[in-house]
Coordinates of C-alpha atoms and ligand atoms in Angstrom, one line a residue:
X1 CA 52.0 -59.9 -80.1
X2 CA 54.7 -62.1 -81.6
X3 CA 56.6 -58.6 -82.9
X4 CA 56.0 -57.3 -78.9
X5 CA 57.9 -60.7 -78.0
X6 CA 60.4 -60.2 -80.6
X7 CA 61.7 -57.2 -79.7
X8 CA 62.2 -57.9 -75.6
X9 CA 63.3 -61.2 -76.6
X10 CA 66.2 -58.8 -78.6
X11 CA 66.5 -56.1 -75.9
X12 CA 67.3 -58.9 -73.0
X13 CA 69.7 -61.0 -74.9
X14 CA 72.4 -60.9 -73.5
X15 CA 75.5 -59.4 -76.1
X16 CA 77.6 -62.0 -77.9
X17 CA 80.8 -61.4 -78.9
X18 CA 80.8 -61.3 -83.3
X19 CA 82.7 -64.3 -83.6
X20 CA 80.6 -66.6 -81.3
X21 CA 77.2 -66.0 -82.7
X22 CA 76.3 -68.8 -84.9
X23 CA 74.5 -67.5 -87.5
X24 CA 71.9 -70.0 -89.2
X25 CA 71.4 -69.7 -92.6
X26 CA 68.5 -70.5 -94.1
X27 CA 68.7 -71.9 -97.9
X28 CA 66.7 -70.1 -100.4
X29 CA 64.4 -72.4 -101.2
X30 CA 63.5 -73.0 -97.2
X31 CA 63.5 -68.7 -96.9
X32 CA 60.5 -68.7 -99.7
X33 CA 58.6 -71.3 -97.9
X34 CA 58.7 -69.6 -94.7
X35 CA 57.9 -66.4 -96.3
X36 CA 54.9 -67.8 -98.2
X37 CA 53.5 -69.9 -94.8
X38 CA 53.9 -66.8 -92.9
X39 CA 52.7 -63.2 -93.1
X40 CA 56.0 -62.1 -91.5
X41 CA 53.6 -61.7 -88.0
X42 CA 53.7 -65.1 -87.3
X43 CA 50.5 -65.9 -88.7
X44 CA 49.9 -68.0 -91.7
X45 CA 48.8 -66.0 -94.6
X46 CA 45.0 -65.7 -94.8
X47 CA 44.2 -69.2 -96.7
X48 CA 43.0 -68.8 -100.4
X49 CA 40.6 -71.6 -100.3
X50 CA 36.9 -70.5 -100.5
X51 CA 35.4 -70.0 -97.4
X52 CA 33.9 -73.1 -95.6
X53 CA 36.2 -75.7 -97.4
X54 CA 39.6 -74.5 -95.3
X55 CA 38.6 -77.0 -92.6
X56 CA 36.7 -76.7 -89.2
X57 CA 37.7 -74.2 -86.8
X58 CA 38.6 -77.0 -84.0
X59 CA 40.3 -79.4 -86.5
X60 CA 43.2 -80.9 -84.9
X61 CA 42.0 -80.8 -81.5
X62 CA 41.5 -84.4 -79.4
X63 CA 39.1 -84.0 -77.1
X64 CA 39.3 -87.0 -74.0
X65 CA 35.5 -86.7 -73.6
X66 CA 34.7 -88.7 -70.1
X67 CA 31.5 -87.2 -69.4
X68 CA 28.2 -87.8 -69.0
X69 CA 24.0 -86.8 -68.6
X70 CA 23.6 -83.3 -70.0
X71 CA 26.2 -80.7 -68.7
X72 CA 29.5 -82.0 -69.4
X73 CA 27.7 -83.7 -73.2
X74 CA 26.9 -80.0 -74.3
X75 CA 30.0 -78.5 -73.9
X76 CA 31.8 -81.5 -76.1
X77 CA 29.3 -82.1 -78.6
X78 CA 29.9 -78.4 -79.1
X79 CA 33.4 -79.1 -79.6
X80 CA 32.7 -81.6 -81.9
X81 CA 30.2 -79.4 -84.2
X82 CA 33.5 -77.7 -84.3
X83 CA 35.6 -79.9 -85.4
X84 CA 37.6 -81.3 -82.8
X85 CA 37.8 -85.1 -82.7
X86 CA 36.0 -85.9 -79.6
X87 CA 36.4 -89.6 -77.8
X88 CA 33.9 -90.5 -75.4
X89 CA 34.8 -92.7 -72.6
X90 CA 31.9 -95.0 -71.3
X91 CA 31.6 -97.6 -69.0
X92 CA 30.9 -101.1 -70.7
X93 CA 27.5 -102.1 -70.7
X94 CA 25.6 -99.3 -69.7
X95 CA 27.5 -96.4 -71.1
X96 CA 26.3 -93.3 -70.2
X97 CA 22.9 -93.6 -68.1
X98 CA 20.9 -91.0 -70.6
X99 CA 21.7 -93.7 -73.2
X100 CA 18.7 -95.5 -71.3
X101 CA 16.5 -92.4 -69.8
X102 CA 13.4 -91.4 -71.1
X103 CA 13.5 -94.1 -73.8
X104 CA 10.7 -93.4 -76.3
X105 CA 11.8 -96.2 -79.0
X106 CA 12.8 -99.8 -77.3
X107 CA 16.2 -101.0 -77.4
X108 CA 17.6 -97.9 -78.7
X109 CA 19.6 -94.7 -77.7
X110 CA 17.3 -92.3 -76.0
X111 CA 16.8 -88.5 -77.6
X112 CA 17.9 -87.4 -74.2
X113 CA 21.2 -89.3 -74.8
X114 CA 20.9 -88.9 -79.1
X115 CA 20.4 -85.2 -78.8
X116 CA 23.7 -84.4 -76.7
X117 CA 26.6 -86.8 -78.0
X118 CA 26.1 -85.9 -81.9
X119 CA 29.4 -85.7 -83.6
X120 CA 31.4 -88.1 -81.2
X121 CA 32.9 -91.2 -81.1
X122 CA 32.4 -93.8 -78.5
X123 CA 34.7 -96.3 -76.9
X124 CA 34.1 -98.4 -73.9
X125 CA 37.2 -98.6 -71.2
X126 CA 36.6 -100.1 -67.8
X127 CA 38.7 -97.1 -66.1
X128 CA 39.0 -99.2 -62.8
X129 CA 40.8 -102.5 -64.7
X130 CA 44.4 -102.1 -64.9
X131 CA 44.2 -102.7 -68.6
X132 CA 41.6 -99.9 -69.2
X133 CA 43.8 -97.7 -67.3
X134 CA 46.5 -98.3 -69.5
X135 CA 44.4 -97.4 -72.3
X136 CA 43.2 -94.4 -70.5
X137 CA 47.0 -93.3 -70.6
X138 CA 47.6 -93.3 -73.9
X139 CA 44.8 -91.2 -74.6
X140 CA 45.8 -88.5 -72.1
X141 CA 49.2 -88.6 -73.9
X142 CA 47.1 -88.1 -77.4
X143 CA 45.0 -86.0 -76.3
X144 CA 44.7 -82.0 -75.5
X145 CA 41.7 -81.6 -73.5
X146 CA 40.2 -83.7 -70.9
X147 CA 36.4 -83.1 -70.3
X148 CA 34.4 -84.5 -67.3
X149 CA 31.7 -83.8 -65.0
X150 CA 31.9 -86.9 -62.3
X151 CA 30.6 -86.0 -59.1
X152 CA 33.9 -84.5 -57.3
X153 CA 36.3 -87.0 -56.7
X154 CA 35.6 -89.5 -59.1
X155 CA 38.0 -88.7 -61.5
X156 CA 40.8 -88.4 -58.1
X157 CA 39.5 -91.9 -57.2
X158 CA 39.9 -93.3 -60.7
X159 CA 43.7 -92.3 -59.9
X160 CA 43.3 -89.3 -62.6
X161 CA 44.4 -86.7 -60.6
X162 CA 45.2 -83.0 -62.2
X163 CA 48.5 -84.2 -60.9
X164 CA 48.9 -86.8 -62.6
X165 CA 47.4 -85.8 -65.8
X166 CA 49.8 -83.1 -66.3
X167 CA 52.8 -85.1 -65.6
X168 CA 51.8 -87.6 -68.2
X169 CA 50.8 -84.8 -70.6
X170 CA 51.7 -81.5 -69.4
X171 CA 50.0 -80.1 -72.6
X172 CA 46.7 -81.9 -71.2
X173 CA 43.7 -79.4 -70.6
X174 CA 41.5 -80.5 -67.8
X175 CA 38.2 -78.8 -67.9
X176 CA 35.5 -80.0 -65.3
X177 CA 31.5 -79.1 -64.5
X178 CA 30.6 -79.2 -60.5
X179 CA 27.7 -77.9 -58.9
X180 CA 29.7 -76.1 -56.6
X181 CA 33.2 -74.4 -57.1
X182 CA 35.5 -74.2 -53.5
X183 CA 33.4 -73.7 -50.5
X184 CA 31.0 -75.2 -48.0
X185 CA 29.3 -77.3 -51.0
X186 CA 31.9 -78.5 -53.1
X187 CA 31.2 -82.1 -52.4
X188 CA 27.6 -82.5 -53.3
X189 CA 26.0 -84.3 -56.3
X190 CA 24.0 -81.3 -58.7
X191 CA 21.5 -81.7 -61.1
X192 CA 20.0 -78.8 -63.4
X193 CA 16.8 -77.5 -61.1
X194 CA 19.7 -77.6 -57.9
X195 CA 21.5 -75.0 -59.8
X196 CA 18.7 -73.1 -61.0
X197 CA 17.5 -72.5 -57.4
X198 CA 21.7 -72.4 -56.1
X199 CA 22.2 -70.1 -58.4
X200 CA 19.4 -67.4 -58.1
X201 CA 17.3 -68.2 -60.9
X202 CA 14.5 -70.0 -59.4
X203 CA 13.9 -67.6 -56.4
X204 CA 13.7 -64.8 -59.5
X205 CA 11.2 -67.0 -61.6
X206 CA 7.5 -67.2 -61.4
X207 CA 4.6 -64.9 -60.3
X208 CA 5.3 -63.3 -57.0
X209 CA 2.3 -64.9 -55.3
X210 CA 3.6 -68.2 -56.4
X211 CA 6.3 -69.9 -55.4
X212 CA 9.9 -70.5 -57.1
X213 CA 9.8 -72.3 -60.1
X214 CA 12.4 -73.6 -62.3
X215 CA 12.8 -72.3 -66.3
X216 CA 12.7 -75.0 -69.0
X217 CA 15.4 -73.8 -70.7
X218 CA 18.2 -75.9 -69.0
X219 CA 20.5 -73.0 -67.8
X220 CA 22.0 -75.2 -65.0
X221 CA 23.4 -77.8 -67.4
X222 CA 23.7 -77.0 -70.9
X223 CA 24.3 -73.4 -69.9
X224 CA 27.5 -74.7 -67.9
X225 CA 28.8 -76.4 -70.6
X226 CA 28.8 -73.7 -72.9
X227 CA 30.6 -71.6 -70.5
X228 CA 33.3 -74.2 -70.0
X229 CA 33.4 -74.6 -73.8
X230 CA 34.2 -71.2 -73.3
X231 CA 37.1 -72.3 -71.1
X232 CA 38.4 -74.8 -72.7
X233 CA 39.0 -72.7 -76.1
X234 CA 40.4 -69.9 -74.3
X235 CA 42.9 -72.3 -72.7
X236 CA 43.7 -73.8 -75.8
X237 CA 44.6 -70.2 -76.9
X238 CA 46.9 -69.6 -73.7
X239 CA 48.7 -72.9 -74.7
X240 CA 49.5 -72.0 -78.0
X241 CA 52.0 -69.1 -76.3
X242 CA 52.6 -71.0 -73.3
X243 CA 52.8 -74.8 -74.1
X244 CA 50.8 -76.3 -71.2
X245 CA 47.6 -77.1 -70.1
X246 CA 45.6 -76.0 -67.3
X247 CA 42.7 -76.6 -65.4
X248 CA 39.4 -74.8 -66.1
X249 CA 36.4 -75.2 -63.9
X250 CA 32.7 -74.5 -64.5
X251 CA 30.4 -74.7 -61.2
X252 CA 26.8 -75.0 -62.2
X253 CA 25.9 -72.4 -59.7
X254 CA 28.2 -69.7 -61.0
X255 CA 27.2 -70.5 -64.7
X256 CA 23.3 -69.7 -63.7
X257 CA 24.3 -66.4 -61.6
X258 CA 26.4 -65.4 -64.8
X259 CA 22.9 -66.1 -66.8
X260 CA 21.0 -64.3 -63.9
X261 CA 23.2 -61.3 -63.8
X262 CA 20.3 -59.1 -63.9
X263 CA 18.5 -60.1 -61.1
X264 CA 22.2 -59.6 -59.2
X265 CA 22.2 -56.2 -60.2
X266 CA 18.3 -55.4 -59.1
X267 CA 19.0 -56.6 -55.5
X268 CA 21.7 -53.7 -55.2
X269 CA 19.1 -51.0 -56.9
X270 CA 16.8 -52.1 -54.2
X271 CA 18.6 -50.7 -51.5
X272 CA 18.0 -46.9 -53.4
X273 CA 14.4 -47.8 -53.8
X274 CA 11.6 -49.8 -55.3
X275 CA 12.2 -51.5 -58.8
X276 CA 9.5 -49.1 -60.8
X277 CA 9.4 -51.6 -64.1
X278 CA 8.4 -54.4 -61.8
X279 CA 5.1 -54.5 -62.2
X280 CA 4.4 -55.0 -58.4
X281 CA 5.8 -51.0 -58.2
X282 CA 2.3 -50.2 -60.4
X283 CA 0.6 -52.5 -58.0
X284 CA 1.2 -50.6 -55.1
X285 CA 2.7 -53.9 -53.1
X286 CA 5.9 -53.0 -51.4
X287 CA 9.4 -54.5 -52.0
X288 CA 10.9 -56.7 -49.5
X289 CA 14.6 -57.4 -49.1
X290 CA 15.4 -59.6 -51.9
X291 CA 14.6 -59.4 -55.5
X292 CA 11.4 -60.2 -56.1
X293 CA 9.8 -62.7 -58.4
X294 CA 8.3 -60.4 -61.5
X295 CA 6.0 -62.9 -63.3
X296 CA 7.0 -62.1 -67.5
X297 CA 7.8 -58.1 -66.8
X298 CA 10.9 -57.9 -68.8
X299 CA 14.3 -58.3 -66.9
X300 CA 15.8 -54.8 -69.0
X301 CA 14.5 -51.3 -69.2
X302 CA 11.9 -51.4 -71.7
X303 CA 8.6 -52.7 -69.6
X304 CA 7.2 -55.9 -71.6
X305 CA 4.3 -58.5 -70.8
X306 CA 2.4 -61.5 -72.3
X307 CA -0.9 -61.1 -73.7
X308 CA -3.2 -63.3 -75.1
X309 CA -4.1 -64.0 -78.9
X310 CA -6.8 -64.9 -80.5
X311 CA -7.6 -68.7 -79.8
X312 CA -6.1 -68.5 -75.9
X313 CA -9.3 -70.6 -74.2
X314 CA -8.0 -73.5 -76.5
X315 CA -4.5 -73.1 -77.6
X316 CA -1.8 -72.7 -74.5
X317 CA 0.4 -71.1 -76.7
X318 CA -1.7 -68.7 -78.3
X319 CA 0.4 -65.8 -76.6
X320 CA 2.7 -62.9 -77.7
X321 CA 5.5 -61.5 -75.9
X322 CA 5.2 -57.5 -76.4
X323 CA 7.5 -54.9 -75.5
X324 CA 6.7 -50.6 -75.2
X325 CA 9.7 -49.6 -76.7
X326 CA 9.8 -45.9 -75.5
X327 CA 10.8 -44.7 -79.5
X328 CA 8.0 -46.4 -81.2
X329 CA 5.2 -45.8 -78.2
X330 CA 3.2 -43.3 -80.7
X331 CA 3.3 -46.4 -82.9
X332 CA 1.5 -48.0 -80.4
X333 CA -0.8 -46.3 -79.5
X334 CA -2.1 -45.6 -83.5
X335 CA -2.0 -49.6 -83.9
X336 CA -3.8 -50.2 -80.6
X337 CA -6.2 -47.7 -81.2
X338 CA -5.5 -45.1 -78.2
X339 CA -4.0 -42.0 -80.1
X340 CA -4.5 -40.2 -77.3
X341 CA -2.2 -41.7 -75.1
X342 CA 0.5 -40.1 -77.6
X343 CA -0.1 -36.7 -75.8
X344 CA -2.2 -37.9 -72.4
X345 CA 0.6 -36.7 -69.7
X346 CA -0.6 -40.0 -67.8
X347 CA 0.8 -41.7 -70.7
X348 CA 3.1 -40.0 -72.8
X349 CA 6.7 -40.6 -71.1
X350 CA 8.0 -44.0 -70.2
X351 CA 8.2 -42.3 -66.5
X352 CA 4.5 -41.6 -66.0
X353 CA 3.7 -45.0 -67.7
X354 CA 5.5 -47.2 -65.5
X355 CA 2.8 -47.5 -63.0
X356 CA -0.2 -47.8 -65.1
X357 CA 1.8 -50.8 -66.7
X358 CA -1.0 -53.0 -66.0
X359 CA -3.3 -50.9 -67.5
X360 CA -1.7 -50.8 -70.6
X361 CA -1.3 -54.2 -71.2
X362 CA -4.3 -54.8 -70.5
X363 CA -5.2 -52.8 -73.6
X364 CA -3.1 -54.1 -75.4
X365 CA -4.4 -57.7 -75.2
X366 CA -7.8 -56.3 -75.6
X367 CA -6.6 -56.0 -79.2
X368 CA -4.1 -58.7 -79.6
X369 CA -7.2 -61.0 -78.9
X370 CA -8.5 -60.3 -81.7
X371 CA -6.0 -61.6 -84.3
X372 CA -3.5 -64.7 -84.0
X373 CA -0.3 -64.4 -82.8
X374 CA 1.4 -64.8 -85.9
X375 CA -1.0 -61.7 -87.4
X376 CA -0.1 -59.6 -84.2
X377 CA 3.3 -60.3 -85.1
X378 CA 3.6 -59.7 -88.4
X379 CA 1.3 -56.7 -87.8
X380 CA 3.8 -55.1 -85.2
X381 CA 6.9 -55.4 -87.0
X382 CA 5.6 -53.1 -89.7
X383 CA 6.1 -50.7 -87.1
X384 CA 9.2 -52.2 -85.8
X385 CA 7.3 -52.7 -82.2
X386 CA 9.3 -55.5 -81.1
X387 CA 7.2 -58.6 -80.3
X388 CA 7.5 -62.5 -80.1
X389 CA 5.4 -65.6 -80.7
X390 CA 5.3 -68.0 -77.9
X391 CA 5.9 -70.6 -80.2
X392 CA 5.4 -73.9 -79.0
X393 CA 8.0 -76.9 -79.1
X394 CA 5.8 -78.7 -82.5
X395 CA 6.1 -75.2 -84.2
X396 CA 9.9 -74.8 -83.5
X397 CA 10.2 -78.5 -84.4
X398 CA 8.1 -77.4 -87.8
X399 CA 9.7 -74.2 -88.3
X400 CA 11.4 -74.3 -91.8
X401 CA 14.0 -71.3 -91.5
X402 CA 15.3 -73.2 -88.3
X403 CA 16.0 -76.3 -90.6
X404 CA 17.4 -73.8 -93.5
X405 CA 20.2 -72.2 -90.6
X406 CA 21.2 -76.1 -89.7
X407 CA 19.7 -75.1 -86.1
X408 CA 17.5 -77.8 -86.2
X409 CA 19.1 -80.8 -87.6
X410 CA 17.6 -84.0 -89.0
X411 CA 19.9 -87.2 -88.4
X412 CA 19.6 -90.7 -89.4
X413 CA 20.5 -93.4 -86.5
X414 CA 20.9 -96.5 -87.3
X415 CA 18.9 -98.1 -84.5
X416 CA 16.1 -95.1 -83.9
X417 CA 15.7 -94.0 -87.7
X418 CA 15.7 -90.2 -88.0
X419 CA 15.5 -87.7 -85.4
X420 CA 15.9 -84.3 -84.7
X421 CA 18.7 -82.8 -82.9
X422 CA 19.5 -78.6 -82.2
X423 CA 22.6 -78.2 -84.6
X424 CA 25.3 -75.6 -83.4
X425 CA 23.6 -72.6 -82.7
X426 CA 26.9 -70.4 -83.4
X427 CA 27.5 -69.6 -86.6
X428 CA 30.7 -69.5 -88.3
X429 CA 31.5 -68.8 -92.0
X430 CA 34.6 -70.4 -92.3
X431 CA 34.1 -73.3 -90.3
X432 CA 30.4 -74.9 -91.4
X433 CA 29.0 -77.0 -88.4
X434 CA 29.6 -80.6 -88.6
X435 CA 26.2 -82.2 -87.1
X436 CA 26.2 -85.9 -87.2
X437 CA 24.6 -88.8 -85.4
X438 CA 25.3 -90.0 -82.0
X439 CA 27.4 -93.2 -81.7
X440 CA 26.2 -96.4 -80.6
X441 CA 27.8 -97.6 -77.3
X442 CA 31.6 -98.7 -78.3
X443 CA 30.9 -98.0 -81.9
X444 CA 34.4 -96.8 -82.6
X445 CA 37.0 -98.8 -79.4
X446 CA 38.7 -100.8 -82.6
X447 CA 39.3 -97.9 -84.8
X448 CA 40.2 -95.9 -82.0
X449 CA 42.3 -98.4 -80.4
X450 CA 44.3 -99.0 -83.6
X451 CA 44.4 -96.2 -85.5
X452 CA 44.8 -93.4 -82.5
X453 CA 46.6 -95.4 -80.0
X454 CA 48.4 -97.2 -82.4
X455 CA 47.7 -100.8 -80.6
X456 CA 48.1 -103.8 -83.3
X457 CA 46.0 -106.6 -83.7
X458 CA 47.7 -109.0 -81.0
X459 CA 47.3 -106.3 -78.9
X460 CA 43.9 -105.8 -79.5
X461 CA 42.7 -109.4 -79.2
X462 CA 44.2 -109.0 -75.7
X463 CA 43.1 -106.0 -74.5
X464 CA 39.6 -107.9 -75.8
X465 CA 40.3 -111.2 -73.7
X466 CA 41.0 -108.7 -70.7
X467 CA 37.4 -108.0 -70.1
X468 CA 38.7 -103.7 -70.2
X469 CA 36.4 -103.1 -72.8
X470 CA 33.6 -105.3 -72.2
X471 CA 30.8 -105.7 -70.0
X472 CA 31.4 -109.1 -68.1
X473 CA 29.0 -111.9 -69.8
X474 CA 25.7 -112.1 -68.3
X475 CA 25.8 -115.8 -66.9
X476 CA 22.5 -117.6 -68.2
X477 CA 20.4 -118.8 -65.5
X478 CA 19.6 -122.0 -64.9
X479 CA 16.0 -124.0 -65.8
Ligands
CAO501 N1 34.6 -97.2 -66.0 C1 34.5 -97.5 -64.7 N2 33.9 -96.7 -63.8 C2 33.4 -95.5 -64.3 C3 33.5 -95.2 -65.7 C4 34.1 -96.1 -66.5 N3 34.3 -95.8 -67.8 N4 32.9 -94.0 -65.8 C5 32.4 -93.6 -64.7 N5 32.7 -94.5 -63.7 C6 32.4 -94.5 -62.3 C7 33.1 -93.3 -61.6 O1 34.5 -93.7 -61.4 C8 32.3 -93.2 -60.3 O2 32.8 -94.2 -59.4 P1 33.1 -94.0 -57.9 O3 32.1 -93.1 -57.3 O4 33.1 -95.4 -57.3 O5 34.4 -93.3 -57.8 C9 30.9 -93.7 -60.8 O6 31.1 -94.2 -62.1 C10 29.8 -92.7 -60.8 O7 30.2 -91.4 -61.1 P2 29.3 -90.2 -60.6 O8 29.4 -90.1 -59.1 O9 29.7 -89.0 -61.3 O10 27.8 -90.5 -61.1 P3 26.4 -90.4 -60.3 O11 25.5 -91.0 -61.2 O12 26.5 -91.0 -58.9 O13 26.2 -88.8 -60.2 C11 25.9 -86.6 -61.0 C12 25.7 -88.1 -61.3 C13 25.5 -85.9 -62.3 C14 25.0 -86.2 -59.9 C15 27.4 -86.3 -60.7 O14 28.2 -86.9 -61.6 C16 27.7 -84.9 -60.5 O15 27.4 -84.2 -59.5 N6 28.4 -84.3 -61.5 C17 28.9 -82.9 -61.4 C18 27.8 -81.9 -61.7 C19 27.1 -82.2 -63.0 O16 27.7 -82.2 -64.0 N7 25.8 -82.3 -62.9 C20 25.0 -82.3 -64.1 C21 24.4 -83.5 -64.4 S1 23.2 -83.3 -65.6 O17 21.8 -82.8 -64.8

């Protein structure tokens, strides 16, 4: 890329006469050290240090981290398991309101809040006093990316327009999560289970004769914010050839129809005919006009279902996720005991098995009952019959080679004791996940306020006497 640029940068230069080009010379000493920090393609040569001890992947970056609940938190706690030096903005007093939700230990941060601001630090700024504002301003000036999820307008009202943000930093990325990008719904308030159903997942989820339901799995919120983590690094990218800063937006209803992709593309097979892995198509119960919901058949082209394990009347999690992987059917049938099915015209293609689906499962869990799901499991795989546990939140919690990967993380908080927090679930090998606690509420405004804004202790003291950083004193009432 940087040779590309170099040579149309050559070819449109306009000609100098010899005598007027100034010609730089660079000493010898200064020509070695360019040569050794560079691999003559801009790039610095590939670092010799062993890998995982070069530094993280996002080290350098400032992150101006003004948001709050679950969406906006993923994305920079993601950032900061990277690397990148993330500040987070909250309002004195309260802080961010998951700080208080959900409390299972008194007086202390909640997991809700614990779990999605590891890695940070906090500082409390009142943005609408004129001295937190001018606090606010030097950390746009320090910073590179400005994170925030408000409900729209909040961020125009606190007088932080993308206008304005730019101008005092035009190097300034400002990356935002909405439940709605332009259109007849930008203005509303979203939560996670709005954007689930907004964005096609709920409609898609559940057992046809039921009705929506939301998934667990938070796809509205934390799935956002790892698409606008996406953004944000991209942009940061883009800025190293261009300079500036730009705005990148994540509505919640777009992230969950990225996540829901499939179910996009099954509404336009419809109009060529009924969906024959759904099991409904085995069923005999015709298709309507939108995609249907399709209880646990599996969203791709290998038909899958639950079945039960041995222990099910007790154990709600006594279930295994299997699969009929069309190249290792004869392997199924030997394990499940039909052989014949191997050769049985009614069973032998994935075509004629498609509608006798329910059949087959049903089979299949005739024999799955009789061993646990971990023996059904382990039994499969020697066949390479892909399968799954449904393991249950305490097994995941329990699970050793999740603690082993740094996926589940153990932290000590100085206020809750120790707790367990999902690390980064990306893997990198030269840049090891940095997984810390969550800061207490304003843990870090005098570090921050003297050692990245640069404010000295006068300063300080009345920044302090400003009430900008402080919750006004509760006044105590009287006898
Ligand atoms: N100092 C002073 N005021 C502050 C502040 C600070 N440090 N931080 C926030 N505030 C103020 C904001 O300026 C805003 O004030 P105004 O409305 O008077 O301008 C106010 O706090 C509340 O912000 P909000 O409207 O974002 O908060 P809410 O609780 O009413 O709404 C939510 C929450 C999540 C519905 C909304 O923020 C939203 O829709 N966000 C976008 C979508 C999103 O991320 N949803 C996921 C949430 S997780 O399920």
């Amino acid at each position: 890329m940087a040779t590309q640029k170099k040579r149309n940068k050559s070819r449109t230069r306009p000609a100098l006469k010899k005598s007027a080009r100034k010609v730089v010379k660079l000493s010898s000493a200064r020509k070695a050290a360019s040569k050794k920090a560079s691999n003559g393609n801009g790039l610095p040569k590939p670092s010799t240090k062993p890998y995982g001890q070069a530094g993280l992947a996002l080290q350098g970056v400032r992150v101006l981290d003004f948001t709050h609940v679950q969406s906006g938190p993923t994305c920079t706690q993601l950032l900061a398991y990277m690397g990148a030096d993330v500040i987070k903005v909250e309002r004195p007093g309260g802080g961010d309101i998951t700080r208080g939700q959900l409390r299972d230990v008194p007086n202390a941060d909640s997991l809700y809040f614990t779990m999605l601001n590891g890695s940070k630090r906090s500082i409390t700024i009142d943005s609408k006093h004129p001295k937190g504002m001018e606090i606010l301003n030097r950390l746009i000036k320090t910073c590179d990316v400005l994170v925030e999820n408000f409900a729209p307008g909040a961020l125009d009202r606190m007088g932080l327009t993308w206008e304005y943000v730019h101008k005092t930093n035009p190097r300034m990325i400002v990356a935002s999560v909405k439940g709605f990008g332009p259109g007849p719904y930008e203005d509303c308030k979203v939560y996670e289970n709005v954007a689930q159903c907004a964005g096609g997942a709920a409609s898609t989820t559940g057992f046809r004769e039921g009705p929506p339901l939301v998934t667990g799995a938070q796809i509205g919120d934390s799935g956002t914010g790892l698409h606008l983590a996406l953004g944000i690094v991209s942009a940061l990218y883009q800025r190293i050839r261009t300079g500036r800063g730009q705005k990148v937006l994540c509505a919640m209803q777009d992230g969950v129809l990225n996540l829901a992709r499939v179910k996009l593309r099954d509404q336009q097979r419809l109009a060529h005919g009924p969906l024959t892995e759904y099991s409904q198509y085995g069923e005999g119960v015709p298709f309507g006009k939108a995609v249907p919901r399709a209880g646990n058949d599996s969203g791709g082209g290998q038909p899958g279902w639950i079945v039960k394990c041995k222990g099910w009347e007790s154990d709600p999690d006594a279930y295994l996720y299997f699969i009929t992987q069309a190249p290792v059917w004869e392997a199924i049938c030997d394990v499940i005991g039909e052989p014949t099915w191997k050769t049985d015209p009614d069973f032998a293609t994935p075509k004629a098995r498609l509608p006798r689906l329910k059949q087959i499962f049903a089979r299949i869990e005739q024999f799955t009952m009789t061993m646990t799901k971990f023996e059904a499991m382990n039994l499969f795989n020697e066949h390479d019959i892909p399968c799954g546990p449904i393991l249950s939140m305490k097994e995941i919690a329990e699970e050793q080679s999740l603690r082993a990967t740094g996926t589940v993380v153990e932290v000590d908080h100085p206020t809750r004791g120790k707790y367990l927090t999902v690390g980064n679930p990306i893997k990198l090998s030269d840049s090891p996940a940095d997984v810390r606690r969550s800061p207490l509420l304003g843990e870090h405004t005098d570090e921050i306020l003297k050692d990245v804004l640069g404010f000295k202790a006068a300063e300080i003291a009345e920044i302090k006497a400003s009430g900008a950083i402080s919750a006004p004193e509760k006044k105590e009432k009287a006898a």
